[in-house]
Coordinates of C-alpha atoms in Angstrom, one line a residue:
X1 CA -103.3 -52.6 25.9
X2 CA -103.2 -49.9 23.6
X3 CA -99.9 -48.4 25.5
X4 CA -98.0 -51.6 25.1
X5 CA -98.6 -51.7 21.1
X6 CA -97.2 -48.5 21.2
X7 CA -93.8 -49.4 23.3
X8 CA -94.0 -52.5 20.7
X9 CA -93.6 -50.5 18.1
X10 CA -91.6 -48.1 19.0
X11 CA -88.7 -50.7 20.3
X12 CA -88.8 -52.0 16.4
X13 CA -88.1 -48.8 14.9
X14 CA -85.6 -48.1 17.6
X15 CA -83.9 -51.8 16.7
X16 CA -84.3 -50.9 13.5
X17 CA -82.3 -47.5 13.6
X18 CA -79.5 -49.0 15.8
X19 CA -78.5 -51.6 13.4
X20 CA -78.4 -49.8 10.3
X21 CA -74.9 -49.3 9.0
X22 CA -75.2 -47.8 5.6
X23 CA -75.0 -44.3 5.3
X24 CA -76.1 -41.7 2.5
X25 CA -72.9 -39.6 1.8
X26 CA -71.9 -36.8 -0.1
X27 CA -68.6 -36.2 -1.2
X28 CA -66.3 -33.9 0.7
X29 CA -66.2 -30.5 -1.0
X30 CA -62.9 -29.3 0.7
X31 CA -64.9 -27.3 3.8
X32 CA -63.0 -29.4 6.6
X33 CA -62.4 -27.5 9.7
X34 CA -59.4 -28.6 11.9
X35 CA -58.1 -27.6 15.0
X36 CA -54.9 -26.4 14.0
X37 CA -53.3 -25.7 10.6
X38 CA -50.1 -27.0 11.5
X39 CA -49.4 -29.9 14.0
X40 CA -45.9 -29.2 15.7
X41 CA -44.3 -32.3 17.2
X42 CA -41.8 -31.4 20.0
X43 CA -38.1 -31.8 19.3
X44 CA -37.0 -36.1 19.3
X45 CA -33.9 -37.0 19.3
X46 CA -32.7 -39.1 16.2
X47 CA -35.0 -42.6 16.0
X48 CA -36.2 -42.2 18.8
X49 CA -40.0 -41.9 18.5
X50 CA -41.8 -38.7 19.4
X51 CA -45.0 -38.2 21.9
X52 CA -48.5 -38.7 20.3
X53 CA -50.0 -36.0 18.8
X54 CA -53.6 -34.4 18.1
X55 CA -55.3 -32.9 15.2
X56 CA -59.4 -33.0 15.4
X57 CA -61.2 -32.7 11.8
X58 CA -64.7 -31.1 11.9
X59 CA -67.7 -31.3 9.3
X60 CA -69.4 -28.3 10.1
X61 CA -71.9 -29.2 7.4
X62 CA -75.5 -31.0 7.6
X63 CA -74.6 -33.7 5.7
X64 CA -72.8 -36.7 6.1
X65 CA -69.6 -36.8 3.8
X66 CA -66.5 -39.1 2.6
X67 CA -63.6 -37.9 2.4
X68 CA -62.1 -40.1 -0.4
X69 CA -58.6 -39.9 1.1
X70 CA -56.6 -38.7 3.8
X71 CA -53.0 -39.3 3.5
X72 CA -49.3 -38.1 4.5
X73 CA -48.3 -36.4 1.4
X74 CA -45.2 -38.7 1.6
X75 CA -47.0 -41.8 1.7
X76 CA -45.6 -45.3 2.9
X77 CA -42.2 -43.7 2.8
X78 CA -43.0 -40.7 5.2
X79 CA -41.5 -41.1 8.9
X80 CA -45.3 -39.6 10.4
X81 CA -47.3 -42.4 11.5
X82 CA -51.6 -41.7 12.0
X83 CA -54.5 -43.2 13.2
X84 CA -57.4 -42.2 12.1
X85 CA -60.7 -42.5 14.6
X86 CA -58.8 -45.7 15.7
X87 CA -58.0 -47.5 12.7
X88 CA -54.3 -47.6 11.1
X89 CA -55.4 -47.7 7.3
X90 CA -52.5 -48.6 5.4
X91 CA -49.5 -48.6 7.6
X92 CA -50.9 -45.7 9.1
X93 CA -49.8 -43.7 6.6
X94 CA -52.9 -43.7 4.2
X95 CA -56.7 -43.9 4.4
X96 CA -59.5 -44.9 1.6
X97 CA -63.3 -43.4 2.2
X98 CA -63.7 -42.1 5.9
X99 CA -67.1 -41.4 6.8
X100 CA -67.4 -38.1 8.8
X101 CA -71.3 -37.5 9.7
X102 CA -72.9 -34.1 9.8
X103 CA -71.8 -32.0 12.8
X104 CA -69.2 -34.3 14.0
X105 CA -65.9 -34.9 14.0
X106 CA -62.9 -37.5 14.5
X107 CA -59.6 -37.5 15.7
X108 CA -55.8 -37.9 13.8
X109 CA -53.4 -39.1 16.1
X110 CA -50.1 -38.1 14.8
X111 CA -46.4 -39.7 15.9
X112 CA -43.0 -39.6 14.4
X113 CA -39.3 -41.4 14.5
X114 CA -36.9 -40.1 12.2
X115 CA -32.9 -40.3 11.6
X116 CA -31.0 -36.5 11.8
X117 CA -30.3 -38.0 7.8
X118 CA -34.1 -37.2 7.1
X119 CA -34.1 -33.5 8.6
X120 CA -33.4 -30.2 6.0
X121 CA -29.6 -30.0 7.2
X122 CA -30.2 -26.3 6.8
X123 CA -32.7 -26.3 9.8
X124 CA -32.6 -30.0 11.0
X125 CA -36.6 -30.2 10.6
X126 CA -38.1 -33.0 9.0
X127 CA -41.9 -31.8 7.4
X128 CA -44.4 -33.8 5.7
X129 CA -48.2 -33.0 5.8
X130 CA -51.6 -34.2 6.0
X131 CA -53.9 -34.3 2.6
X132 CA -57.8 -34.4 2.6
X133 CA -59.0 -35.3 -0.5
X134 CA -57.7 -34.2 -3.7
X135 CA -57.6 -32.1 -6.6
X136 CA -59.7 -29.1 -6.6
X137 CA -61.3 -30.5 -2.8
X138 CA -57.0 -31.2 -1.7
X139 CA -56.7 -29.8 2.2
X140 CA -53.9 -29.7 3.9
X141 CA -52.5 -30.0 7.8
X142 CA -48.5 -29.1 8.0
X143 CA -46.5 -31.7 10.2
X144 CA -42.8 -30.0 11.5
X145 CA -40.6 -31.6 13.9
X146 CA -37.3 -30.4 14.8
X147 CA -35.0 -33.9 15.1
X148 CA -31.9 -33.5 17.3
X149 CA -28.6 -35.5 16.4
X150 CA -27.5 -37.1 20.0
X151 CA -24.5 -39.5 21.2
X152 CA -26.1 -42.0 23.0
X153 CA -24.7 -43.6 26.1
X154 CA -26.2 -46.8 27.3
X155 CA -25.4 -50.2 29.0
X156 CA -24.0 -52.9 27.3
X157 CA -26.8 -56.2 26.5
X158 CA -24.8 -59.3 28.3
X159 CA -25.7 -62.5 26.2
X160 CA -28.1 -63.3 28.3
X161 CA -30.5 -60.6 26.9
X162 CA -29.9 -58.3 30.7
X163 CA -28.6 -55.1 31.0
X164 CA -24.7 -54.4 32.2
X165 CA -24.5 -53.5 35.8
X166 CA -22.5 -51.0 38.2
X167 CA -22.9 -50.9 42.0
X168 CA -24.7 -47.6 43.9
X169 CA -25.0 -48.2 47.7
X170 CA -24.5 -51.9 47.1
X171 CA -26.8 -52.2 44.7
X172 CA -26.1 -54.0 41.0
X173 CA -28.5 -50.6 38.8
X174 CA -28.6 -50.9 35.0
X175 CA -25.3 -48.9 34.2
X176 CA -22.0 -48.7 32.3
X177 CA -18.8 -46.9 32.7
X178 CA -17.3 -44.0 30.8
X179 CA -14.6 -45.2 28.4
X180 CA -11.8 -42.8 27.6
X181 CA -11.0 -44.6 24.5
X182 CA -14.3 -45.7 23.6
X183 CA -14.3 -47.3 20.1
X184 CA -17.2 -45.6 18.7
X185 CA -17.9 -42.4 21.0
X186 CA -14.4 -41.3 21.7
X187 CA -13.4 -40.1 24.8
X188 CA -16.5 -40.3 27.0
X189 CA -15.0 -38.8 29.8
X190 CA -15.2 -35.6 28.0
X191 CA -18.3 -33.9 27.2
X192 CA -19.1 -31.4 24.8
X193 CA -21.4 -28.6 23.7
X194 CA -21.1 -29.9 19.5
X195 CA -24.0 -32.8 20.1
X196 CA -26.7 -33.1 23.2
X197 CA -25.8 -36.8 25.1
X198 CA -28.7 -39.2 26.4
X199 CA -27.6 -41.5 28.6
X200 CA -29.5 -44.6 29.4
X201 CA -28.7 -46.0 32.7
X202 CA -26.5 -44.5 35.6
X203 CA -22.8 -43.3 33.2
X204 CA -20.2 -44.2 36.0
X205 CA -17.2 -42.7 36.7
X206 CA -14.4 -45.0 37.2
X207 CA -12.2 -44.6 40.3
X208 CA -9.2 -42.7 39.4
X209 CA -10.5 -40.7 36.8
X210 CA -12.1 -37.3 35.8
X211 CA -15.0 -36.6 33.8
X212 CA -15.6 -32.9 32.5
X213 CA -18.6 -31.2 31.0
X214 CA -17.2 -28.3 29.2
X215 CA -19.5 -25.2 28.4
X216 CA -22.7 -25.4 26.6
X217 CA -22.8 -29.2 27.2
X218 CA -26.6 -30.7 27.2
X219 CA -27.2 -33.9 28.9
X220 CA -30.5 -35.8 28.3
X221 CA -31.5 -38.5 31.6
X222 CA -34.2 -41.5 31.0
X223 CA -35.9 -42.4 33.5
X224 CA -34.2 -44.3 36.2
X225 CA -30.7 -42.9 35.2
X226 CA -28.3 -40.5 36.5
X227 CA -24.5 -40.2 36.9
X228 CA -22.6 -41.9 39.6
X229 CA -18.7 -40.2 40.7
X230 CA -16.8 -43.1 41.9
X231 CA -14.5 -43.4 45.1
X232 CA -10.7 -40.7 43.9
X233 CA -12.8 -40.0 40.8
X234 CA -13.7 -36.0 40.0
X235 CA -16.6 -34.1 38.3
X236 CA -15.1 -31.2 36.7
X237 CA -18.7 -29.0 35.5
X238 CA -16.9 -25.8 33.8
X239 CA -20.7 -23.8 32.4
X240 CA -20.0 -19.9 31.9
X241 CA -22.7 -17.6 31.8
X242 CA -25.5 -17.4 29.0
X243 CA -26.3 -14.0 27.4
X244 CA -29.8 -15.4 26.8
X245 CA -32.7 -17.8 28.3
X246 CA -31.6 -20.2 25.6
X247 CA -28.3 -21.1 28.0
X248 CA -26.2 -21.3 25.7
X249 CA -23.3 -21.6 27.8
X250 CA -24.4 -23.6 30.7
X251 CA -24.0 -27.0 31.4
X252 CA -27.4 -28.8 31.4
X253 CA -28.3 -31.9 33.0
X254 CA -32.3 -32.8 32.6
X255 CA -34.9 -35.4 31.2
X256 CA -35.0 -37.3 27.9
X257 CA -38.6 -36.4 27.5
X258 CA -38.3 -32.7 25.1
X259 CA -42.1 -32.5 25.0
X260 CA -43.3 -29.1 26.1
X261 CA -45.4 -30.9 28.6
X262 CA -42.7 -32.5 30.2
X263 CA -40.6 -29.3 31.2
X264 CA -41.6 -29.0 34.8
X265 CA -42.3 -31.8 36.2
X266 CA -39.8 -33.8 38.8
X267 CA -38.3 -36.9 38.9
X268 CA -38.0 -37.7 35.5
X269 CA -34.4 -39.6 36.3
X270 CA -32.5 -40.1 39.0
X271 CA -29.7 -38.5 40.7
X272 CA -25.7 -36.9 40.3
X273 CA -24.1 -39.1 42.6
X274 CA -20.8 -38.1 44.1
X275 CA -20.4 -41.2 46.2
X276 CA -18.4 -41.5 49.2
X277 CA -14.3 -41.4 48.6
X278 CA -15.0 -39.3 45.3
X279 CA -12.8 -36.1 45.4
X280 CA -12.3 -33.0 43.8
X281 CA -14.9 -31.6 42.4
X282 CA -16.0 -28.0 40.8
X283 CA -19.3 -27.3 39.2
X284 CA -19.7 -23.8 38.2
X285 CA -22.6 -23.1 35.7
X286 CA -25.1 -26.2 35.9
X287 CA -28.6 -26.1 35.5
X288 CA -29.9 -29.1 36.8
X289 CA -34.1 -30.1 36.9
X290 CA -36.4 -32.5 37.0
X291 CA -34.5 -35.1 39.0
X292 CA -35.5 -37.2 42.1
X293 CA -32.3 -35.6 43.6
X294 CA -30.2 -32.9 42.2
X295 CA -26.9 -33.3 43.9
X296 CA -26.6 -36.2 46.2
X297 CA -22.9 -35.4 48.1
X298 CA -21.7 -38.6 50.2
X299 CA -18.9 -38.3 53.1
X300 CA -16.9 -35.6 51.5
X301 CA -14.6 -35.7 54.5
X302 CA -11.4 -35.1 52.7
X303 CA -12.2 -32.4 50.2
X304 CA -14.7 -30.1 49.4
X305 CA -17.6 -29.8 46.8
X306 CA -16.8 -26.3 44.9
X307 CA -20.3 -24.7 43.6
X308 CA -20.8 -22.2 42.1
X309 CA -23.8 -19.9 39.9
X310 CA -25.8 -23.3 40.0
X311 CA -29.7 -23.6 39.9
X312 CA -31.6 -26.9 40.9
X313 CA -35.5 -27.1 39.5
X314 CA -37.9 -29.4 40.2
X315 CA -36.5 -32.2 42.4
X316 CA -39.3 -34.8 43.5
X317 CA -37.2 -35.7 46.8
X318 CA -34.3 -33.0 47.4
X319 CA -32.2 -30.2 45.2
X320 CA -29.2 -31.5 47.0
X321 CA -29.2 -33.9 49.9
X322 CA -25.6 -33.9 51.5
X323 CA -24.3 -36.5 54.1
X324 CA -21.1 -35.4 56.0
X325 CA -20.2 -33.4 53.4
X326 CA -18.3 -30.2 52.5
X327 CA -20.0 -27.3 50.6
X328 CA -18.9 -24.4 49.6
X329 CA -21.5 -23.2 47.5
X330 CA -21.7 -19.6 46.0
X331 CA -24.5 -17.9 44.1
X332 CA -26.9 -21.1 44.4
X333 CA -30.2 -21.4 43.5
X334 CA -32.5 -24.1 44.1
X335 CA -36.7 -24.4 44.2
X336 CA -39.5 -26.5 44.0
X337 CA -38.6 -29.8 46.0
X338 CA -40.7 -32.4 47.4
X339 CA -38.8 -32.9 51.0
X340 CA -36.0 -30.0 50.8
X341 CA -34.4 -28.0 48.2
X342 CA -30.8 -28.2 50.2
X343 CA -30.9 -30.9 53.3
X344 CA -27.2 -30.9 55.2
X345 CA -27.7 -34.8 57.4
X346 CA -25.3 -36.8 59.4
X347 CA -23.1 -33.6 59.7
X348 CA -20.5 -32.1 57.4
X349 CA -19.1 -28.7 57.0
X350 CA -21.4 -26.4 54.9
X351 CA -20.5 -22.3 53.5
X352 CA -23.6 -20.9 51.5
X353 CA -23.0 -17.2 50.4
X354 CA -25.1 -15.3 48.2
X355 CA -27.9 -18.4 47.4
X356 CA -31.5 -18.1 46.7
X357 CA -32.9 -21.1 48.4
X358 CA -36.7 -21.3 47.5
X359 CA -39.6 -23.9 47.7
X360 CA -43.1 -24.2 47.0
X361 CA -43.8 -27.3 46.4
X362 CA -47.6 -27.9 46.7
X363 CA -47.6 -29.3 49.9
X364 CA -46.8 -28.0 53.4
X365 CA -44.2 -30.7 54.7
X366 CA -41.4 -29.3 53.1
X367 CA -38.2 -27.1 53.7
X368 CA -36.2 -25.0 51.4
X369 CA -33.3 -25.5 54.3
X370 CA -33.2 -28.6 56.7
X371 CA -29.8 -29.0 59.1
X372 CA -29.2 -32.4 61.0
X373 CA -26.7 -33.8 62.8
X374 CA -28.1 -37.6 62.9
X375 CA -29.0 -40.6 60.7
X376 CA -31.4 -43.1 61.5
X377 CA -29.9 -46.4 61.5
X378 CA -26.2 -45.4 60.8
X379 CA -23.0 -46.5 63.5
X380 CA -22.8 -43.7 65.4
X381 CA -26.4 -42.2 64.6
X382 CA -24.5 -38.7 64.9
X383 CA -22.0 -37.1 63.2
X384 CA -20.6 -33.4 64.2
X385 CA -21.9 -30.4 61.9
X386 CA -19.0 -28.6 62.3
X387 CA -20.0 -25.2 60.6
X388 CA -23.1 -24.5 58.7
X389 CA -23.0 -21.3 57.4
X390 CA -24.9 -19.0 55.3
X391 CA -24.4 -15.3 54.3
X392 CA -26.4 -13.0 52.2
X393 CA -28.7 -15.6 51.5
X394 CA -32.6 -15.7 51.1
X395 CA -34.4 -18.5 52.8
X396 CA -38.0 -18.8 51.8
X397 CA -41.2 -20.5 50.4
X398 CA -44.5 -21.6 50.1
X399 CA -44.6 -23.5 53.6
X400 CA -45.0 -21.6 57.4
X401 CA -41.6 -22.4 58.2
X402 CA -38.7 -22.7 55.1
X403 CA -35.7 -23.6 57.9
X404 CA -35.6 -26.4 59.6
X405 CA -33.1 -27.8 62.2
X406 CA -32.8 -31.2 63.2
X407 CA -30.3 -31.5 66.2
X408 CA -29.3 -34.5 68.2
X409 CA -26.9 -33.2 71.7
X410 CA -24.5 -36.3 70.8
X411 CA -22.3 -34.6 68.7
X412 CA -21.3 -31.5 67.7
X413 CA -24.2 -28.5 66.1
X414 CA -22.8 -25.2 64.8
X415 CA -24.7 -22.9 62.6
X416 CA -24.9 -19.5 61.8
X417 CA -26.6 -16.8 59.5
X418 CA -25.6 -13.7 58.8
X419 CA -27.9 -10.9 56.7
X420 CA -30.3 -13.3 55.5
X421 CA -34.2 -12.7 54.4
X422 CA -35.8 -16.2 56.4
X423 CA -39.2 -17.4 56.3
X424 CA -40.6 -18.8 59.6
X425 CA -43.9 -17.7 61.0
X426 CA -44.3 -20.1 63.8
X427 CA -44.7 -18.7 67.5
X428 CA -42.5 -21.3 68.8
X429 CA -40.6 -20.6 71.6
X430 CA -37.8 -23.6 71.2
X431 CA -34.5 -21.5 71.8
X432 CA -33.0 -23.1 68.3
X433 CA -35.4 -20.5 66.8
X434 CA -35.2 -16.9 68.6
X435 CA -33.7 -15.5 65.5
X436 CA -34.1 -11.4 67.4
X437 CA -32.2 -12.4 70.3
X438 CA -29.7 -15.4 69.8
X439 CA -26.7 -13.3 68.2
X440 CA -24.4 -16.4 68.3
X441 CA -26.2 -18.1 65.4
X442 CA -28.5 -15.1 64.1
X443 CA -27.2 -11.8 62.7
X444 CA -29.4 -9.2 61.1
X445 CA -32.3 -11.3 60.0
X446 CA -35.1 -10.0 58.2
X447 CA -38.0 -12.2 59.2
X448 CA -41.3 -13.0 57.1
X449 CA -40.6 -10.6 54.2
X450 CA -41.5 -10.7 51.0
X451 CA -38.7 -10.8 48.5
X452 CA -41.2 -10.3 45.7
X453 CA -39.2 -12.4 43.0
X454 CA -40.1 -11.9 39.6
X455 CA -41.9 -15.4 38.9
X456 CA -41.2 -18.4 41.1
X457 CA -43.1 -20.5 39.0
X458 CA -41.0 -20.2 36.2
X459 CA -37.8 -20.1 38.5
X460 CA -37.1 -16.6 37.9
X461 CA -35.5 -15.3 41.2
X462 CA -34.7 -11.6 40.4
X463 CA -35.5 -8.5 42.8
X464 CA -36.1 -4.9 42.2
X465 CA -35.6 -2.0 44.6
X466 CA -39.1 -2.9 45.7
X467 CA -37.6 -6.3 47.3
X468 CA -37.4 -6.8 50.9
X469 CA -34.1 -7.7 49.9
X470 CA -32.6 -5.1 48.4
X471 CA -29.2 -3.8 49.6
X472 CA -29.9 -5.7 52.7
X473 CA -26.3 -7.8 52.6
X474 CA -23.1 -7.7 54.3
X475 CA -20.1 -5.8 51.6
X476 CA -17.9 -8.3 54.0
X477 CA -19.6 -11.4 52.4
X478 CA -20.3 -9.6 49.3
X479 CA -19.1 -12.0 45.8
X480 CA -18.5 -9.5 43.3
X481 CA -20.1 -10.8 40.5
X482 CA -23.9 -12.5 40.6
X483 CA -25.7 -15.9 39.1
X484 CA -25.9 -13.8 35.7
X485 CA -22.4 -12.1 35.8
X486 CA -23.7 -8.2 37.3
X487 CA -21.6 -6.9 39.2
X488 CA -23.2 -6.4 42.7
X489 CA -23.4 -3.3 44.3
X490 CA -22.4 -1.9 47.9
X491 CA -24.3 -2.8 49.7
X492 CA -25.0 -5.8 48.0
X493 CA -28.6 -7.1 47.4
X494 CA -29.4 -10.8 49.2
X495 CA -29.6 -13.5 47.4
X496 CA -28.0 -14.7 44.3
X497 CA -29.2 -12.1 41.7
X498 CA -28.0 -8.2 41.9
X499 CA -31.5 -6.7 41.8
X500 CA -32.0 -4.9 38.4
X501 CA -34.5 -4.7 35.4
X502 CA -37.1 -7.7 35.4
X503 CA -36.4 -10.2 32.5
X504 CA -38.7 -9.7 29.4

């Protein structure tokens, strides 16, 4: 009996204790601890409002405190927004009497949307800062964002509140078209390096017409958008090389989404579609990432895709997925794809020279090269590969077997490769394969090799004289000049970078 008088007692006091909700406080004496001492937001492109952000506040002391105000410096007028242990104070911008208790802590979340008219137009960073108390206690936590001006491309609202609409693969996608005479943007045909673009939507090009990114252009993709080439219209992509990792003088094409966070990962938009009838096209210098495809190439029958010191990151379906295209592709390089960095389908005529085609993507059912004649579902099923070529090329991965082919006896299958490092360690003995003895498709292959690239996982694809593929390449396919403007050696090195010092 005892015992339960005991448990009786104790479950009052405990009730007790649980429902108390004063607290004896002290006043803060300015000995906050915080994670960080200044909370750097990623760059945001004007109004449009940044990632959340985290700054954690400690009170290292034994007692419990209240700090008698934490505020943006700014107050209501600042562009930071906070929430402090879950509550929004006033506007989220300003917060009376927070209890902290001894040896705990609480979390600031910390956002932003500003214009490119609130930055320093010295530095284009717009800066407030976190206070802690005041006066002789005042603390401070430094807020800096860097805000990027833009020219934003999206579709038109129709009066019925939905979004205008273009036709993909007979499809009605939010999208718009690209006005030459555009009343506020100009000539959106025509892009330049002076502001970044985000486009909303897939930015068409209209039949007949050209659109051209000249050098140093940024584009910025939301999700579910992409460009789309028209039937007789041209993508003219004129990049030059960059003297620096900031390239400066490529044309980029990635995600809207600038937080550091976000710089790897694929398929944050869509796709560069050059649709079937589209003509004409030349992209030299592009650095393309974080797509679901890169470079989807439709039916080029009647001309052919010219492309040239290109690199492809980060594609959650395909670096470029071609179907009965032409290619003539020089100093490519593409990695980290979730079904193949370059897939040739349904035929075409393909020329790779001098490309870097890499994948490690995490899992094994993936290529860095597939080849196929076929198409499930299409009339005919098979089309004829008429030449798939590639010379001085480098073919490998994460996976047993980087190359893949695909062929139906219907129609035509021609392939060959000439001084090229492969990857494919399976004992197979199907005759597409015997890449020693089959001299009509397989010339000096170096088989299973390591190339020993600087860092694949942050797409850097140089060699040193350590490389299984140095001075390994034909002079006879030899392009003077590499991805980075070197001029290549003789014999040259395989692959699309001339092997010298590794980058810093």
């Amino acid at each position: 009996m005892r015992h339960y008088y005991i448990l009786f007692i104790f479950g009052i006091l405990l009730t007790a204790s649980s429902c108390r909700t004063d607290f004896d406080t002290v006043a803060s004496s300015g000995n906050l601890k915080f994670s960080k001492d200044t909370v750097y937001l990623d760059t945001v492109f004007k109004n449009i409002g940044s990632a959340t952000y985290q700054l954690k506040v400690y009170n290292k002391s034994k007692d419990d405190i209240s700090i008698p105000v934490i505020q943006l410096k700014k107050g209501l007028s600042s562009k930071y927004r906070m929430t402090v242990d879950g509550t929004n104070g006033n506007n989220g911008k300003i917060f009376n009497n927070v209890t902290l208790l001894a040896k705990d802590s609480l979390y600031i979340f910390i956002e932003t949307t500003a214009d490119i008219t609130d930055a320093d137009p010295t530095d284009f960073l717009y800066t407030d800062e976190i206070q802690f108390d005041s006066g002789a206690n005042l603390q401070r936590v430094a807020l800096v964002t860097l805000i990027q001006d833009a020219v934003f491309l999206y579709p038109k609202q129709n009066p019925d509140g939905s979004n205008e609409k273009i036709q993909i693969d007979g499809k009605a996608v939010d999208g718009f078209y690209l006005d030459e005479n555009d009343a506020a943007n100009g000539n959106e045909l025509l892009f330049t390096k002076q502001k970044p673009y985000v486009i909303y939507g897939y930015a068409g090009v209209p039949e007949n017409k050209t659109v051209t990114f000249e050098a140093g252009s940024k584009v910025f993709f939301h999700a579910n958008s992409g460009l789309f080439v028209d039937k007789n219209a041209s993508l003219h992509i004129n990049g030059a090389v960059s003297t620096s990792e900031k390239s400066e003088n490529e044309v980029v094409f990635e995600g809207d989404r600038l937080e550091s966070l976000y710089s790897d990962i694929p398929g944050q938009w869509g796709a560069v579609i050059l649709a079937d009838g589209s003509t004409n096209h030349t992209i030299n210098h592009l650095t393309l990432k974080n797509a679901t495809i890169g470079l989807s190439i439709r039916n080029q029958d009647a001309t052919t895709v010219q492309l040239k010191n290109t690199q492809i990151y980060n594609c959650s379906q395909y670096g470029i997925l071609a179907q009965h295209a032409r290619i003539k592709g020089e100093n490519v390089v593409i990695n980290y794809s979730g079904l193949a960095g370059l897939s040739c389908i349904y035929g075409g005529d393909y020329s790779f020279t001098h490309s870097t085609f890499y994948n490690n993507w995490p899992s094994g059912d993936h290529f860095a090269v597939n080849l196929s004649n076929r198409l499930s579902g299409a009339t005919p099923e098979t089309k004829d590969l008429t030449q798939a070529t590639f010379n001085n090329c480098i073919i490998y991965g994460s996976s047993t077997n980087e190359f893949n082919l695909d062929k139906s006896t219907n129609s035509q299958f021609v392939y060959q490769l000439n001084n090229c490092l492969l990857k494919f360690s399976s004992t197979s003995k199907n005759p597409d394969y015997q890449f020693k003895d089959d001299a009509i498709h397989y010339n000096q292959i170096i088989l299973n090799e390591n190339p020993k690239f600087y860092n694949v996982s942050q797409n850097k694809f140089n060699i040193d004289k350590t490389s299984a593929a140095f001075a390994k390449g034909n002079q006879a396919y030899a392009i003077p000049l590499d991805i980075l403007g070197a001029t290549r050696t003789s014999p040259p090195d395989l692959g699309a970078y001339q092997s010298a010092d590794f980058p810093k």
